[in-house]
PDB file of C-alpha atoms in Angstrom:
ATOM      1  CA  UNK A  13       0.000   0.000   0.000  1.00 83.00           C
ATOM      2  CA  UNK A  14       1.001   3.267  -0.853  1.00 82.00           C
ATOM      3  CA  UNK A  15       1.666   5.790   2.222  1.00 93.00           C
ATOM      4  CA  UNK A  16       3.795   8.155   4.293  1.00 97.00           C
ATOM      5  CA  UNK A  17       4.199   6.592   7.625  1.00 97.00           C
ATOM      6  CA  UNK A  18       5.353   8.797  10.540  1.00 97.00           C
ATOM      7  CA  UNK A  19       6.413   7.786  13.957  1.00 97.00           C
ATOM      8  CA  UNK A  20       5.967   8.524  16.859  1.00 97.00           C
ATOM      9  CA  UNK A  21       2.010   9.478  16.413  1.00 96.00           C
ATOM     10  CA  UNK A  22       1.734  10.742  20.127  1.00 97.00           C
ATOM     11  CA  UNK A  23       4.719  12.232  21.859  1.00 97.00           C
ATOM     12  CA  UNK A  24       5.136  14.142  25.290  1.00 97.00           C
ATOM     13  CA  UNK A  25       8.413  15.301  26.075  1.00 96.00           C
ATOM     14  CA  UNK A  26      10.355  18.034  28.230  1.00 96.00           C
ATOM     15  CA  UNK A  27      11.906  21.377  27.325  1.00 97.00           C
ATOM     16  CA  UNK A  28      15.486  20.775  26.419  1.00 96.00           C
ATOM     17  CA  UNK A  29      15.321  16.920  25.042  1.00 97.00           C
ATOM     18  CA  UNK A  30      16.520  16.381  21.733  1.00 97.00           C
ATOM     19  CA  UNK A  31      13.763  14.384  19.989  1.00 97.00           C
ATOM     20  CA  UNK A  32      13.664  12.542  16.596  1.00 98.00           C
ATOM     21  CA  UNK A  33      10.045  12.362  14.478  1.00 98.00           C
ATOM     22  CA  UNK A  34      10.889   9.819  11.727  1.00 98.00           C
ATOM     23  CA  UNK A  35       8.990  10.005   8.232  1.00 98.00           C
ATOM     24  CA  UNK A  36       9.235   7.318   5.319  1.00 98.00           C
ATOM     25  CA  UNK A  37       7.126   7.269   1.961  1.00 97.00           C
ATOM     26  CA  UNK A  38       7.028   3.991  -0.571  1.00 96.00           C
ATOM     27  CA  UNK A  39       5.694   5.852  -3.661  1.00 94.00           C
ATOM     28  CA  UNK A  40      10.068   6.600  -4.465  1.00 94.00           C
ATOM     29  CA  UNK A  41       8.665  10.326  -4.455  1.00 94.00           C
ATOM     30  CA  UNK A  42      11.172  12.806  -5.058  1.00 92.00           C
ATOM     31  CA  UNK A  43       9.454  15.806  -2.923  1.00 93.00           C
ATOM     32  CA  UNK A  44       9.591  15.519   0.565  1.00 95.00           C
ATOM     33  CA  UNK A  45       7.872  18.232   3.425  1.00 96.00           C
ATOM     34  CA  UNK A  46       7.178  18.544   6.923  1.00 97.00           C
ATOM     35  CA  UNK A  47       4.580  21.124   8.296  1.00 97.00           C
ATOM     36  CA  UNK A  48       3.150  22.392  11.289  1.00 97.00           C
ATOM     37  CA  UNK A  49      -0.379  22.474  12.310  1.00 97.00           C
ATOM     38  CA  UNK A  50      -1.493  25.141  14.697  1.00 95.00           C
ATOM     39  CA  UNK A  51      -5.103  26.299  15.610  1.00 90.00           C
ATOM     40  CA  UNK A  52      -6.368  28.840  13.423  1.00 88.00           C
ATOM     41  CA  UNK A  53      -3.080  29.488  11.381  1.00 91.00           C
ATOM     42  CA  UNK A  54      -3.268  26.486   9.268  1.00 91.00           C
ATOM     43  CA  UNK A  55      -0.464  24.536   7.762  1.00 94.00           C
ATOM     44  CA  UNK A  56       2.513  25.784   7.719  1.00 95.00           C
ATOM     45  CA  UNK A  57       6.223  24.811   5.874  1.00 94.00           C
ATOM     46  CA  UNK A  58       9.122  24.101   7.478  1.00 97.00           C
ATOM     47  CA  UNK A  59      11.162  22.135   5.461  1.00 96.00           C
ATOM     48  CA  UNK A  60      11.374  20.843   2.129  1.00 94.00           C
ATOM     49  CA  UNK A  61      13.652  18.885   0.231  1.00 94.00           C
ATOM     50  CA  UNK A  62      13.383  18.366  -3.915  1.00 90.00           C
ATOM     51  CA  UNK A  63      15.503  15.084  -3.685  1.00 90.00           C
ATOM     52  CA  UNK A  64      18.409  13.661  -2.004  1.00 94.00           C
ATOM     53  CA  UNK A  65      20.733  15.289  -0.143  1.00 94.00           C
ATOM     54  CA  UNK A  66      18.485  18.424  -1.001  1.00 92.00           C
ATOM     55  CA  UNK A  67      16.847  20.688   1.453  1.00 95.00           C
ATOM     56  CA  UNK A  68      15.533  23.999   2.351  1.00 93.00           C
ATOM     57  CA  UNK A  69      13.861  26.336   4.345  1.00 94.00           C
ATOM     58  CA  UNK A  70       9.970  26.474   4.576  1.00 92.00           C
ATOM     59  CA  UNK A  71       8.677  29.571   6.420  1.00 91.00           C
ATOM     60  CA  UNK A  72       8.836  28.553   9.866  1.00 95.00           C
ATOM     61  CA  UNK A  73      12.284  27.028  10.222  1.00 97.00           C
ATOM     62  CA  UNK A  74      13.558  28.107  13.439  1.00 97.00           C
ATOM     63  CA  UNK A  75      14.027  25.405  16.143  1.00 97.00           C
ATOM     64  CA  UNK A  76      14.036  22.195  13.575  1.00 98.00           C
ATOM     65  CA  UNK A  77      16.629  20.161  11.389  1.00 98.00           C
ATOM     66  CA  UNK A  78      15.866  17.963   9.057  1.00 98.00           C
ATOM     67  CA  UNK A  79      18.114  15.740   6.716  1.00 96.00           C
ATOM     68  CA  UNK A  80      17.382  13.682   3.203  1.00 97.00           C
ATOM     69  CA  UNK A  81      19.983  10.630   3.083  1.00 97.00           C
ATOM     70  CA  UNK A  82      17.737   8.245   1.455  1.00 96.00           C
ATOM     71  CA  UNK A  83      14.945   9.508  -0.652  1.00 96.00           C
ATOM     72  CA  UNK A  84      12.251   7.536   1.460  1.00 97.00           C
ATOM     73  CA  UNK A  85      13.125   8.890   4.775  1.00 98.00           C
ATOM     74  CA  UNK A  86      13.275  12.723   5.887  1.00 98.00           C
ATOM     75  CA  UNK A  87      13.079  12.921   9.736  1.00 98.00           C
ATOM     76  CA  UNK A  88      12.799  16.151  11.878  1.00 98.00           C
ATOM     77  CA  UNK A  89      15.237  17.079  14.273  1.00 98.00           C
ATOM     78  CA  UNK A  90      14.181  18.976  17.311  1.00 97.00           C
ATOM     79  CA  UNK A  91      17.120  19.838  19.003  1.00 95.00           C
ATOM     80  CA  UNK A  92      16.191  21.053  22.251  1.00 97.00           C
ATOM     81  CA  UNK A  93      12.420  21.303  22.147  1.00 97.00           C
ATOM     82  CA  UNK A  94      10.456  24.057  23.551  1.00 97.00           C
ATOM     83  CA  UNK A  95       7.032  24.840  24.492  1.00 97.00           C
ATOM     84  CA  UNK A  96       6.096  26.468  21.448  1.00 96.00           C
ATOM     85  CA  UNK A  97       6.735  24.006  19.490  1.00 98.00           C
ATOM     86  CA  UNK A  98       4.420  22.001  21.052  1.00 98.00           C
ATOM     87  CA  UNK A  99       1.727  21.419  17.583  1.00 97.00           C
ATOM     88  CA  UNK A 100       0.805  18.836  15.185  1.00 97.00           C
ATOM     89  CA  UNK A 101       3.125  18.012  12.773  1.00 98.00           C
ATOM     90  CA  UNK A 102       2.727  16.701   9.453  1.00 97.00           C
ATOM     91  CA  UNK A 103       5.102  14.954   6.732  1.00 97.00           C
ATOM     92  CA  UNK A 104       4.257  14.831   3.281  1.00 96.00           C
ATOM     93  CA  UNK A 105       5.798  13.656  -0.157  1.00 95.00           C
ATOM     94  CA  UNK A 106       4.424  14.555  -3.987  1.00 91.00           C
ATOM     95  CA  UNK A 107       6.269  12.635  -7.388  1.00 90.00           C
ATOM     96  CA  UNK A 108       8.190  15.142  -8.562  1.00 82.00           C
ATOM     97  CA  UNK A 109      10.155  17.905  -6.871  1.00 68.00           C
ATOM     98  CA  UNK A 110       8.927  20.526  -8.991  1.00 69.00           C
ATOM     99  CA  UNK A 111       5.382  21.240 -10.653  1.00 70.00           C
ATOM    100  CA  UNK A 112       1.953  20.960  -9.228  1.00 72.00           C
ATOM    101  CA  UNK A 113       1.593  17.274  -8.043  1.00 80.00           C
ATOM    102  CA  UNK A 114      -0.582  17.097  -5.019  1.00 84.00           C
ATOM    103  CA  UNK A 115       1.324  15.471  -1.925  1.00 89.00           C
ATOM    104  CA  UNK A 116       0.156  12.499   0.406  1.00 92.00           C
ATOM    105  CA  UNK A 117       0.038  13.222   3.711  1.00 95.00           C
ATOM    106  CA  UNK A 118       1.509  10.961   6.846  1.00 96.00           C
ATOM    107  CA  UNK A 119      -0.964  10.387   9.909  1.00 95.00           C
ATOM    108  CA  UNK A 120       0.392  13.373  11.819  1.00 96.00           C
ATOM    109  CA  UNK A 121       2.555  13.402  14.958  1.00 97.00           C
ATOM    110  CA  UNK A 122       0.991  14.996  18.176  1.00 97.00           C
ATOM    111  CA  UNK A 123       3.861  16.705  19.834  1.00 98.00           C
ATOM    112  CA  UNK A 124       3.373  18.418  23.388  1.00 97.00           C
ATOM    113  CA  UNK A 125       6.752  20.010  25.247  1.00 97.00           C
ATOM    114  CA  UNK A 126       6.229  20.724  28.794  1.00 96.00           C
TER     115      UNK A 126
ATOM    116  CA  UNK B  26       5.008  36.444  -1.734  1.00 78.00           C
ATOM    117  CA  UNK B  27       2.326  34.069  -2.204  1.00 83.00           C
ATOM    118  CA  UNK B  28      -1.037  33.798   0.163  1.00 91.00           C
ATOM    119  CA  UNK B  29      -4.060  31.730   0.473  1.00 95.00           C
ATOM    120  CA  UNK B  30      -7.124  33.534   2.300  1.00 96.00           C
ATOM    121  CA  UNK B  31     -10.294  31.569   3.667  1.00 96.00           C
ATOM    122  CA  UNK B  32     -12.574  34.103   5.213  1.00 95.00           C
ATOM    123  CA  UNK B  33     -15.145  31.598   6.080  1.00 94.00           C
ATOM    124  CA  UNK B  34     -14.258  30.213  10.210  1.00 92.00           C
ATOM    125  CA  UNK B  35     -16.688  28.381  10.366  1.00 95.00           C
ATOM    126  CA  UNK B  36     -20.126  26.656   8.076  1.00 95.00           C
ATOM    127  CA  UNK B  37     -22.751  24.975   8.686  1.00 97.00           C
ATOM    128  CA  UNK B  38     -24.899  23.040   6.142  1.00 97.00           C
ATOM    129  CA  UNK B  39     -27.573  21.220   6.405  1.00 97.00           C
ATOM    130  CA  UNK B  40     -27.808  17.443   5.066  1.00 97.00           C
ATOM    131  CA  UNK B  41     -28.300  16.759   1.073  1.00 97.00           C
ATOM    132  CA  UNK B  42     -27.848  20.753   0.648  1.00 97.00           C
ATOM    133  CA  UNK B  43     -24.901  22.397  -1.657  1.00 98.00           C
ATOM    134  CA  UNK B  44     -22.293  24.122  -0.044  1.00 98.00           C
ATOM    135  CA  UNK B  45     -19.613  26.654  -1.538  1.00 98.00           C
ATOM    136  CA  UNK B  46     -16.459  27.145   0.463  1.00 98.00           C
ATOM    137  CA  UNK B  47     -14.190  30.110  -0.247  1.00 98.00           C
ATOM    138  CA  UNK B  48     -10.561  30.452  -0.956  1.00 98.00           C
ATOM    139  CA  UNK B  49      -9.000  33.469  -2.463  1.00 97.00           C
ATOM    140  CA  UNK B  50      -5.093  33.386  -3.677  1.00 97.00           C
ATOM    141  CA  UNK B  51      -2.523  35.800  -4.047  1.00 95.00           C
ATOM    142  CA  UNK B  52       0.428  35.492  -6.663  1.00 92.00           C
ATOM    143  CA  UNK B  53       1.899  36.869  -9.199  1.00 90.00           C
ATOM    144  CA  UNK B  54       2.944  33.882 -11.162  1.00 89.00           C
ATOM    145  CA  UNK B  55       0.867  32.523 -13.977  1.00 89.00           C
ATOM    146  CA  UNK B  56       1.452  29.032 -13.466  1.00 89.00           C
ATOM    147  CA  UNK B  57       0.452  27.092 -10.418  1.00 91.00           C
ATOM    148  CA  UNK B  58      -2.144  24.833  -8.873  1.00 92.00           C
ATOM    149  CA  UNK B  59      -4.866  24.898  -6.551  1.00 94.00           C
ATOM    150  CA  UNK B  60      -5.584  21.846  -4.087  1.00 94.00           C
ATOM    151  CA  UNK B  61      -8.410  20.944  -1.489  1.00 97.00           C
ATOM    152  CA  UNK B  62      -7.431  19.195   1.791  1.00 97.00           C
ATOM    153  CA  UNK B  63     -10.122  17.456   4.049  1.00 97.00           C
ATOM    154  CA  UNK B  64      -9.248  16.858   7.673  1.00 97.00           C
ATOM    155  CA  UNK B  65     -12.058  15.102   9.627  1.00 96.00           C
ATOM    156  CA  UNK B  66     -11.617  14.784  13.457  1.00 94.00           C
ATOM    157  CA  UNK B  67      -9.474  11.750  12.944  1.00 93.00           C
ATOM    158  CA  UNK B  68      -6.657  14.473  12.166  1.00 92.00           C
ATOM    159  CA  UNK B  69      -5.738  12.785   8.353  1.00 93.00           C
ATOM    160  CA  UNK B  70      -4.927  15.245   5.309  1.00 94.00           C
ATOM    161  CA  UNK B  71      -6.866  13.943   2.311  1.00 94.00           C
ATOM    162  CA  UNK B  72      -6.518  15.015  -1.119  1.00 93.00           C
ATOM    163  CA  UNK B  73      -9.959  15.968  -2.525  1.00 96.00           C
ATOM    164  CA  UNK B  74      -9.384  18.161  -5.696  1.00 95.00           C
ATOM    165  CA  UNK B  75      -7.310  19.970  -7.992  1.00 93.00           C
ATOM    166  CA  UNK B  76      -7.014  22.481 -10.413  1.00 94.00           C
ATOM    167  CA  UNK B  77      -4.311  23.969 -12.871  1.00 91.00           C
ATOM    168  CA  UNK B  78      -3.986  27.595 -13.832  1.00 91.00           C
ATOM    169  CA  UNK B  79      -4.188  26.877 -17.231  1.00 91.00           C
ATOM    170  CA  UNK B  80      -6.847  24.533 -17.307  1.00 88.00           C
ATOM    171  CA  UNK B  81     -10.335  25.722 -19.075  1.00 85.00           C
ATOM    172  CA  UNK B  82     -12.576  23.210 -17.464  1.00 92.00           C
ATOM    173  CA  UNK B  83     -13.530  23.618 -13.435  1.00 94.00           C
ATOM    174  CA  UNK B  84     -12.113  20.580 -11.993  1.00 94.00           C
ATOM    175  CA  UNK B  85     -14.910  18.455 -10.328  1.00 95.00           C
ATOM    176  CA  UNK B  86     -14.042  14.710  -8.399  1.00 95.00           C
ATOM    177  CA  UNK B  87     -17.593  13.118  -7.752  1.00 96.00           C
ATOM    178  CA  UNK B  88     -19.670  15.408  -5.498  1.00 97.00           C
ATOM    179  CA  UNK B  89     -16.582  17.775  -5.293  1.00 97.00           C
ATOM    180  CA  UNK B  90     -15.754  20.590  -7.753  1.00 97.00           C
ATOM    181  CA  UNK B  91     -13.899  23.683  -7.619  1.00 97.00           C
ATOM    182  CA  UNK B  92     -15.313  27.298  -9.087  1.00 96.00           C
ATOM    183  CA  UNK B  93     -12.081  28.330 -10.445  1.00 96.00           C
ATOM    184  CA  UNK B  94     -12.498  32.207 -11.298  1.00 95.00           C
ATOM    185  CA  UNK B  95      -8.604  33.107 -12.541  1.00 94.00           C
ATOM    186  CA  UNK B  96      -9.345  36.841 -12.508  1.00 93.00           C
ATOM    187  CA  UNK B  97     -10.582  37.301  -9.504  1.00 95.00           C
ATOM    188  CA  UNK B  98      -8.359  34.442  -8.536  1.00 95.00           C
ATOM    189  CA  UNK B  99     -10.539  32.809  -6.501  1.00 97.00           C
ATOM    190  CA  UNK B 100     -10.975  28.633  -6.269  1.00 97.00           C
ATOM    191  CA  UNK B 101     -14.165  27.496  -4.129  1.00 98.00           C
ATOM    192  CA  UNK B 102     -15.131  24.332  -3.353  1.00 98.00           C
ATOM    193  CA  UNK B 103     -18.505  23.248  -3.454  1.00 98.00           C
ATOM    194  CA  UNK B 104     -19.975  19.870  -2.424  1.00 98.00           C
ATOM    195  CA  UNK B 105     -22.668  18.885  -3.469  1.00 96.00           C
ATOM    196  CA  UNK B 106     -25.504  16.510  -1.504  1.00 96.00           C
ATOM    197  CA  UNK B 107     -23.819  17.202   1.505  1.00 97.00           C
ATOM    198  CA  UNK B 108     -23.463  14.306   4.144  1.00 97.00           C
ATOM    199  CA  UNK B 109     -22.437  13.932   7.630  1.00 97.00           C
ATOM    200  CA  UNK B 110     -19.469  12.407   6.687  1.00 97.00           C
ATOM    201  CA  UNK B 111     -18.948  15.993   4.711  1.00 98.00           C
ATOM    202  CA  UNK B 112     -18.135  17.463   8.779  1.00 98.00           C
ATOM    203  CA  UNK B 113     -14.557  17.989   8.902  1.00 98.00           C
ATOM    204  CA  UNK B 114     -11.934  21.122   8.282  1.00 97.00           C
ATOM    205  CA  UNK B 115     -11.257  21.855   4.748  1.00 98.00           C
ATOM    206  CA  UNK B 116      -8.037  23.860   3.767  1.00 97.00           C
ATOM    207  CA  UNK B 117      -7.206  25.063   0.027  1.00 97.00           C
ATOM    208  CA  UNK B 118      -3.442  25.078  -1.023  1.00 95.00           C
ATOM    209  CA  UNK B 119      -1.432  26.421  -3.412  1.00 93.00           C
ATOM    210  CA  UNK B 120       1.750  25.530  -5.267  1.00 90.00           C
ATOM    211  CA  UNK B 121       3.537  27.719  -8.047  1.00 86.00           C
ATOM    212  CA  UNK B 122       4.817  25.269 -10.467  1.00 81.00           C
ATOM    213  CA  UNK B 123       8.210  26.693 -10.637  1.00 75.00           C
ATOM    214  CA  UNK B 124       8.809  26.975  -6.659  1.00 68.00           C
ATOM    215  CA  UNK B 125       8.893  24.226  -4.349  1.00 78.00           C
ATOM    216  CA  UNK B 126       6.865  25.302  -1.374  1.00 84.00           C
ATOM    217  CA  UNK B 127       3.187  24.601  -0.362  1.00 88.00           C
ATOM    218  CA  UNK B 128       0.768  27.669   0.643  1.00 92.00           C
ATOM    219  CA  UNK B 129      -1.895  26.503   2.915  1.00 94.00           C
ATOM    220  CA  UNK B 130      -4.948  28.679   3.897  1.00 95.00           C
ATOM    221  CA  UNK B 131      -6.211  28.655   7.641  1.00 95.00           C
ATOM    222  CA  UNK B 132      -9.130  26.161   7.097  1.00 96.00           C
ATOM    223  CA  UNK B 133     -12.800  26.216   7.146  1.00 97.00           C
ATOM    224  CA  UNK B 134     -15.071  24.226   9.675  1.00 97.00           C
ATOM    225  CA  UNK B 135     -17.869  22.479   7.753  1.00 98.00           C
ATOM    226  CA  UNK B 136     -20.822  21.204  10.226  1.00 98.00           C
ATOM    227  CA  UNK B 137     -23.193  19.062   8.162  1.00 97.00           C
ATOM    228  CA  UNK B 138     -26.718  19.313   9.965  1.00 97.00           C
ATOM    229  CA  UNK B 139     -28.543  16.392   9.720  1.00 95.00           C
TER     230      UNK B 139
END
């Protein structure tokens, strides 16, 4: 089946822990994205990457990493975690890199930093 | 820079009824694409619909189809025969198809009244 998995799907952590949220897509998509979800201010970017070993900056950026090794896994990086940051987060992928493909959406991660 | 504008909170609508849901975009490229996103309380993204900039014909997916108006750039969704399954938050997107990042409006609450 066809799908972006994400993991964890529920995560509660402290301010300060360096935390991991993996992502992995089996469609061999080129473009890769992770997004925030925040009430009433929608999705938001904050990375992308067109292909391997090739990313960039959404619009919120600040706080994350991410990294493209392999071109089914891109996995955020929160290096020390704050309270703001606590949101929903989403990964997504779409065929090509550039274009107007639609992208396929992951389950979504629940993050909440205390 | 590019923005996506949903006015419309919150709707209501009540069972087998139409319903139009608005999205106005701002860019000043000529080529790009318009998507629908439905998130029901579950918290998935789904693909519903999409449309090109350079397509004639109003894109329409079963009960689904998007008023594309290119001058007054506006792309609305209306569903059609509503159903309670219809409930859920509904976000319109864009993508310029020479840029590699997502715009996302803030979302629109649908409430299907049975």
């Amino acid at each position: 089946e066809a799908q972006v998995t994400q993991n964890p799907r529920y995560l509660i952590t402290v301010t300060g822990k360096k935390l991991t949220v993996t992502c992995s897509q089996n469609m061999n998509h080129e473009y890769m994205s992770w997004y925030r979800q925040d009430p009433g201010l929608g999705l938001r970017q904050i990375y992308y990457s067109m292909n391997v070993e090739v990313t960039d900056k959404g619009d919120v950026p600040e706080g994350y990493k991410v990294s493209r090794k392999e071109k089914r896994n891109f996995p955020l990086i929160l290096e020390s975690p704050s309270p703001n940051q606590t949101s929903l987060y989403f990964c997504a992928s779409s065929r090509q890199g550039w274009g107007t493909d639609t992208q396929y959406f992951g389950p979504g991660t629940r993050l909440t930093v205390l | 820079a590019q923005k996506i504008t949903q006015t419309q909170p919150g709707m209501f609508v009540q069972e087998k009824e139409a319903v139009t849901l608005d999205c106005t975009y701002d860019t000043s490229d000529q080529s790009y694409g318009l998507f629908w996103y439905k998130q029901p309380s579950s918290g998935e993204m789904i693909f519903l619909i999409y449309q090109g900039s350079y397509d004639e014909q109003n894109a329409t997916e079963g009960r689904y189809s998007l008023n594309f108006q290119k001058a007054r750039k506006s792309a609305n969704l209306v569903i059609s025969a509503s159903q309670l399954g219809d409930s859920a938050m509904y976000f319109c997107a864009m993508r310029l198809i020479t840029g590699n990042q997502f715009y996302f409006g803030t979302g629109t609450s649908l409430t299907v009244i049975p």
